Each structure stands twice: as C-alpha cells, then as structure tokens.
CSV table of N, CA and C in Angstrom, one decimal:
chain,number,residue,atom,x,y,z
A,7,MET,N,0.8,-1.2,0.0
A,7,MET,CA,0.0,0.0,0.0
A,7,MET,C,0.9,1.3,0.0
A,8,SER,N,2.0,1.2,0.7
A,8,SER,CA,2.9,2.4,0.8
A,8,SER,C,3.5,2.6,-0.5
A,9,SER,N,3.8,1.6,-1.3
A,9,SER,CA,4.5,1.8,-2.6
A,9,SER,C,3.5,2.4,-3.6
A,10,VAL,N,2.2,2.1,-3.4
A,10,VAL,CA,1.2,2.7,-4.3
A,10,VAL,C,1.1,4.2,-4.0
A,11,ARG,N,1.1,4.6,-2.7
A,11,ARG,CA,1.0,6.0,-2.4
A,11,ARG,C,2.3,6.7,-2.9
A,12,ASN,N,3.4,6.1,-2.8
A,12,ASN,CA,4.6,6.7,-3.3
A,12,ASN,C,4.6,6.9,-4.8
A,13,GLU,N,4.0,5.9,-5.5
A,13,GLU,CA,3.9,6.1,-6.9
A,13,GLU,C,2.9,7.2,-7.3
A,14,GLU,N,1.8,7.3,-6.5
A,14,GLU,CA,0.9,8.4,-6.8
A,14,GLU,C,1.5,9.7,-6.5
A,15,HIS,N,2.3,9.8,-5.5
A,15,HIS,CA,3.0,11.1,-5.1
A,15,HIS,C,3.9,11.5,-6.2
A,16,VAL,N,4.7,10.5,-6.7
A,16,VAL,CA,5.7,10.8,-7.8
A,16,VAL,C,4.9,11.2,-9.0
A,17,MET,N,3.8,10.6,-9.3
A,17,MET,CA,3.0,10.9,-10.5
A,17,MET,C,2.5,12.4,-10.4
A,18,LYS,N,2.0,12.7,-9.2
A,18,LYS,CA,1.5,14.1,-9.0
A,18,LYS,C,2.6,15.1,-9.1
A,19,GLN,N,3.8,14.8,-8.6
A,19,GLN,CA,4.9,15.7,-8.7
A,19,GLN,C,5.3,15.9,-10.2
A,20,THR,N,5.3,14.8,-11.0
A,20,THR,CA,5.6,14.8,-12.4
A,20,THR,C,4.7,15.7,-13.1
A,21,VAL,N,3.4,15.6,-12.8
A,21,VAL,CA,2.4,16.4,-13.5
A,21,VAL,C,2.6,17.9,-13.1
A,22,LEU,N,2.9,18.2,-11.9
A,22,LEU,CA,3.2,19.6,-11.5
A,22,LEU,C,4.4,20.1,-12.2
A,23,VAL,N,5.4,19.3,-12.3
A,23,VAL,CA,6.6,19.8,-13.0
A,23,VAL,C,6.3,20.0,-14.5
A,24,GLN,N,5.5,19.2,-15.1
A,24,GLN,CA,5.1,19.3,-16.5
A,24,GLN,C,4.3,20.6,-16.7
A,25,HIS,N,3.4,20.9,-15.8
A,25,HIS,CA,2.6,22.1,-15.9
A,25,HIS,C,3.4,23.3,-15.7
A,26,SER,N,4.3,23.3,-14.7
A,26,SER,CA,5.1,24.5,-14.5
A,26,SER,C,6.1,24.7,-15.7
A,27,SER,N,6.5,23.7,-16.3
A,27,SER,CA,7.4,23.8,-17.5
A,27,SER,C,6.6,24.4,-18.6
A,28,GLY,N,5.4,24.0,-18.8
A,28,GLY,CA,4.5,24.5,-19.8
A,28,GLY,C,4.2,26.0,-19.6
A,29,LEU,N,4.0,26.4,-18.3
A,29,LEU,CA,3.8,27.8,-18.0
A,29,LEU,C,5.0,28.6,-18.3
A,30,ARG,N,6.2,28.1,-18.0
A,30,ARG,CA,7.4,28.8,-18.3
A,30,ARG,C,7.6,29.0,-19.8
A,31,GLN,N,7.2,28.0,-20.6
A,31,GLN,CA,7.3,28.1,-22.0
A,31,GLN,C,6.3,29.2,-22.5
A,32,LEU,N,5.1,29.2,-22.0
A,32,LEU,CA,4.1,30.2,-22.4
A,32,LEU,C,4.6,31.6,-22.0
A,33,LEU,N,5.1,31.7,-20.8
A,33,LEU,CA,5.6,33.0,-20.4
A,33,LEU,C,6.7,33.5,-21.3
A,34,ALA,N,7.6,32.6,-21.7
A,34,ALA,CA,8.7,33.0,-22.6
A,34,ALA,C,8.2,33.4,-24.0
A,35,ARG,N,7.2,32.7,-24.5
A,35,ARG,CA,6.6,33.1,-25.8
A,35,ARG,C,5.9,34.5,-25.7
A,36,VAL,N,5.2,34.7,-24.6
A,36,VAL,CA,4.5,36.0,-24.4
A,36,VAL,C,5.6,37.1,-24.4
A,37,CYS,N,6.7,36.9,-23.7
A,37,CYS,CA,7.7,37.9,-23.5
A,37,CYS,C,8.4,38.2,-24.9
A,38,ARG,N,8.5,37.2,-25.7
A,38,ARG,CA,9.1,37.3,-27.0
A,38,ARG,C,8.2,38.0,-28.0
A,39,SER,N,6.9,37.8,-27.8
A,39,SER,CA,5.9,38.4,-28.7
A,39,SER,C,5.8,39.9,-28.6
A,40,ASN,N,4.9,40.4,-29.4
A,40,ASN,CA,4.7,41.8,-29.4
A,40,ASN,C,3.7,42.2,-28.3
A,41,PHE,N,3.2,41.3,-27.6
A,41,PHE,CA,2.2,41.5,-26.6
A,41,PHE,C,2.7,42.6,-25.6
A,42,LEU,N,3.9,42.5,-25.1
A,42,LEU,CA,4.4,43.4,-24.1
A,42,LEU,C,4.8,44.8,-24.8
A,43,ARG,N,5.0,44.8,-26.1
A,43,ARG,CA,5.3,46.1,-26.7
A,43,ARG,C,4.1,46.8,-27.3
A,44,ASP,N,3.0,46.1,-27.3
A,44,ASP,CA,1.7,46.7,-27.9
A,44,ASP,C,1.1,47.7,-27.0
A,45,ASP,N,1.0,48.9,-27.5
A,45,ASP,CA,0.4,49.9,-26.6
A,45,ASP,C,-1.0,50.4,-27.1
A,46,SER,N,-1.6,49.6,-27.9
A,46,SER,CA,-3.0,50.0,-28.4
A,46,SER,C,-4.0,50.1,-27.2
A,47,GLY,N,-3.8,49.2,-26.2
A,47,GLY,CA,-4.7,49.2,-25.1
A,47,GLY,C,-4.6,50.5,-24.2
A,48,VAL,N,-3.4,51.1,-24.3
A,48,VAL,CA,-3.2,52.3,-23.5
A,48,VAL,C,-4.1,53.4,-23.9
A,49,THR,N,-4.3,53.5,-25.2
A,49,THR,CA,-5.2,54.5,-25.8
A,49,THR,C,-6.6,54.3,-25.3
A,50,ALA,N,-7.1,53.1,-25.3
A,50,ALA,CA,-8.4,52.8,-24.9
A,50,ALA,C,-8.6,53.1,-23.4
A,51,ILE,N,-7.6,52.9,-22.6
A,51,ILE,CA,-7.6,53.3,-21.2
A,51,ILE,C,-7.7,54.8,-21.0
A,52,GLU,N,-6.9,55.5,-21.8
A,52,GLU,CA,-7.0,56.9,-21.8
A,52,GLU,C,-8.3,57.5,-22.1
A,53,TYR,N,-8.9,56.9,-23.2
A,53,TYR,CA,-10.3,57.4,-23.6
A,53,TYR,C,-11.3,57.0,-22.5
A,54,GLY,N,-11.1,55.9,-21.8
A,54,GLY,CA,-12.0,55.5,-20.7
A,54,GLY,C,-11.9,56.5,-19.6
A,55,LEU,N,-10.7,56.9,-19.2
A,55,LEU,CA,-10.5,57.8,-18.2
A,55,LEU,C,-11.1,59.2,-18.5
A,56,ILE,N,-10.9,59.6,-19.7
A,56,ILE,CA,-11.5,60.9,-20.2
A,56,ILE,C,-13.0,60.9,-20.1
A,57,ALA,N,-13.6,59.8,-20.6
A,57,ALA,CA,-15.1,59.6,-20.5
A,57,ALA,C,-15.5,59.6,-19.0
A,58,ALA,N,-14.8,59.0,-18.2
A,58,ALA,CA,-15.2,59.0,-16.7
A,58,ALA,C,-15.1,60.4,-16.1
A,59,LEU,N,-14.1,61.1,-16.5
A,59,LEU,CA,-13.9,62.5,-16.0
A,59,LEU,C,-15.1,63.4,-16.5
A,60,ILE,N,-15.4,63.2,-17.8
A,60,ILE,CA,-16.5,64.0,-18.3
A,60,ILE,C,-17.8,63.7,-17.6
A,61,ALA,N,-18.0,62.4,-17.3
A,61,ALA,CA,-19.3,61.9,-16.6
A,61,ALA,C,-19.3,62.6,-15.2
A,62,VAL,N,-18.2,62.6,-14.6
A,62,VAL,CA,-18.2,63.2,-13.2
A,62,VAL,C,-18.5,64.7,-13.3
A,63,VAL,N,-18.0,65.4,-14.2
A,63,VAL,CA,-18.3,66.8,-14.4
A,63,VAL,C,-19.7,67.0,-14.7
A,64,ILE,N,-20.3,66.2,-15.6
A,64,ILE,CA,-21.7,66.4,-15.9
A,64,ILE,C,-22.6,66.1,-14.7
A,65,ILE,N,-22.3,65.0,-14.0
A,65,ILE,CA,-23.1,64.7,-12.8
A,65,ILE,C,-23.0,65.9,-11.8
A,66,GLY,N,-21.8,66.4,-11.6
A,66,GLY,CA,-21.7,67.6,-10.6
A,66,GLY,C,-22.5,68.8,-11.1
A,67,ALA,N,-22.4,69.1,-12.4
A,67,ALA,CA,-23.1,70.2,-12.9
A,67,ALA,C,-24.7,70.0,-12.8
A,68,VAL,N,-25.1,68.8,-13.1
A,68,VAL,CA,-26.6,68.5,-13.0
A,68,VAL,C,-27.0,68.7,-11.5
A,69,GLN,N,-26.2,68.2,-10.6
A,69,GLN,CA,-26.6,68.4,-9.2
A,69,GLN,C,-26.7,69.8,-8.8
A,70,ILE,N,-25.7,70.6,-9.2
A,70,ILE,CA,-25.7,72.0,-8.8
A,70,ILE,C,-26.9,72.8,-9.4
A,71,VAL,N,-27.1,72.5,-10.7
A,71,VAL,CA,-28.2,73.2,-11.5
A,71,VAL,C,-29.5,72.7,-10.9
A,72,GLY,N,-29.6,71.4,-10.6
A,72,GLY,CA,-30.8,70.9,-10.0
A,72,GLY,C,-31.2,71.5,-8.7
A,73,GLN,N,-30.2,71.8,-7.9
A,73,GLN,CA,-30.5,72.4,-6.6
A,73,GLN,C,-31.0,73.9,-6.8
A,74,ASP,N,-30.4,74.6,-7.8
A,74,ASP,CA,-30.8,75.9,-8.1
A,74,ASP,C,-32.2,75.9,-8.7
A,75,LEU,N,-32.5,75.0,-9.6
A,75,LEU,CA,-33.8,74.9,-10.1
A,75,LEU,C,-34.9,74.6,-9.1
A,76,ASN,N,-34.5,73.8,-8.1
A,76,ASN,CA,-35.4,73.4,-7.1
A,76,ASN,C,-35.8,74.7,-6.3
A,77,GLY,N,-34.8,75.5,-6.0
A,77,GLY,CA,-35.0,76.8,-5.3
A,77,GLY,C,-35.9,77.7,-6.1
A,78,VAL,N,-35.7,77.8,-7.4
A,78,VAL,CA,-36.5,78.7,-8.3
A,78,VAL,C,-37.9,78.2,-8.3
A,79,PHE,N,-38.2,76.9,-8.4
A,79,PHE,CA,-39.5,76.4,-8.5
A,79,PHE,C,-40.2,76.5,-7.1
A,80,THR,N,-39.5,76.4,-6.0
A,80,THR,CA,-40.0,76.6,-4.7
A,80,THR,C,-40.5,78.0,-4.5
A,81,THR,N,-39.7,79.0,-5.0
A,81,THR,CA,-40.0,80.4,-4.9
A,81,THR,C,-41.3,80.7,-5.7
A,82,ILE,N,-41.3,80.2,-6.9
A,82,ILE,CA,-42.5,80.4,-7.8
A,82,ILE,C,-43.7,79.8,-7.2
A,83,GLY,N,-43.6,78.6,-6.6
A,83,GLY,CA,-44.7,77.9,-6.0
A,83,GLY,C,-45.2,78.7,-4.8
A,84,ASN,N,-44.3,79.3,-4.0
A,84,ASN,CA,-44.7,80.1,-2.8
A,84,ASN,C,-45.4,81.4,-3.2
A,85,GLU,N,-45.0,82.0,-4.3
A,85,GLU,CA,-45.6,83.2,-4.8
A,85,GLU,C,-46.9,83.0,-5.4
A,86,LEU,N,-47.2,81.9,-5.9
A,86,LEU,CA,-48.5,81.6,-6.5
A,86,LEU,C,-49.5,81.4,-5.4
C-alpha cells in the first residue's frame, strides 16, 4: 500500500513539473511576442479615463443646477 502511495505522489509531482514547465514556455513566448510592446490598449484606457472624468463633471453640474432649479420652483410655488 505504501508503494502505491509513493507512486501516486511521484506521478503528482511529475504532473506539477510538466505544468510549470509549460507555464514557463508560455511566459517565454509572451515575452518574445509583441504583446508586451503593444500599446494600443493604453489609448483605450486613456479614452475611458477621459469619459469617466466628463461623466463626473456632468453629474456635478446637474446636481448644482438641479438644486438651483429646485429653489427657483419653490419660490415660484410660494408666490402663487
């Protein structure tokens, strides 16, 4: 029974070594490819940040104008 467990342990270690070797090869291929030198995603991130900033400014402006309009309508309602 002990030898069966040892064989299973050795098999598991072999599988782990094979997987880590495959991961190393994949990482090496990615490093050699243009993936790390490709900066097209940077532009998309910049546009996303600009859109988020514009959205924040619009939300702030709507809240300020909304409060002012609320005051105007309250005054008109009280005068009527």
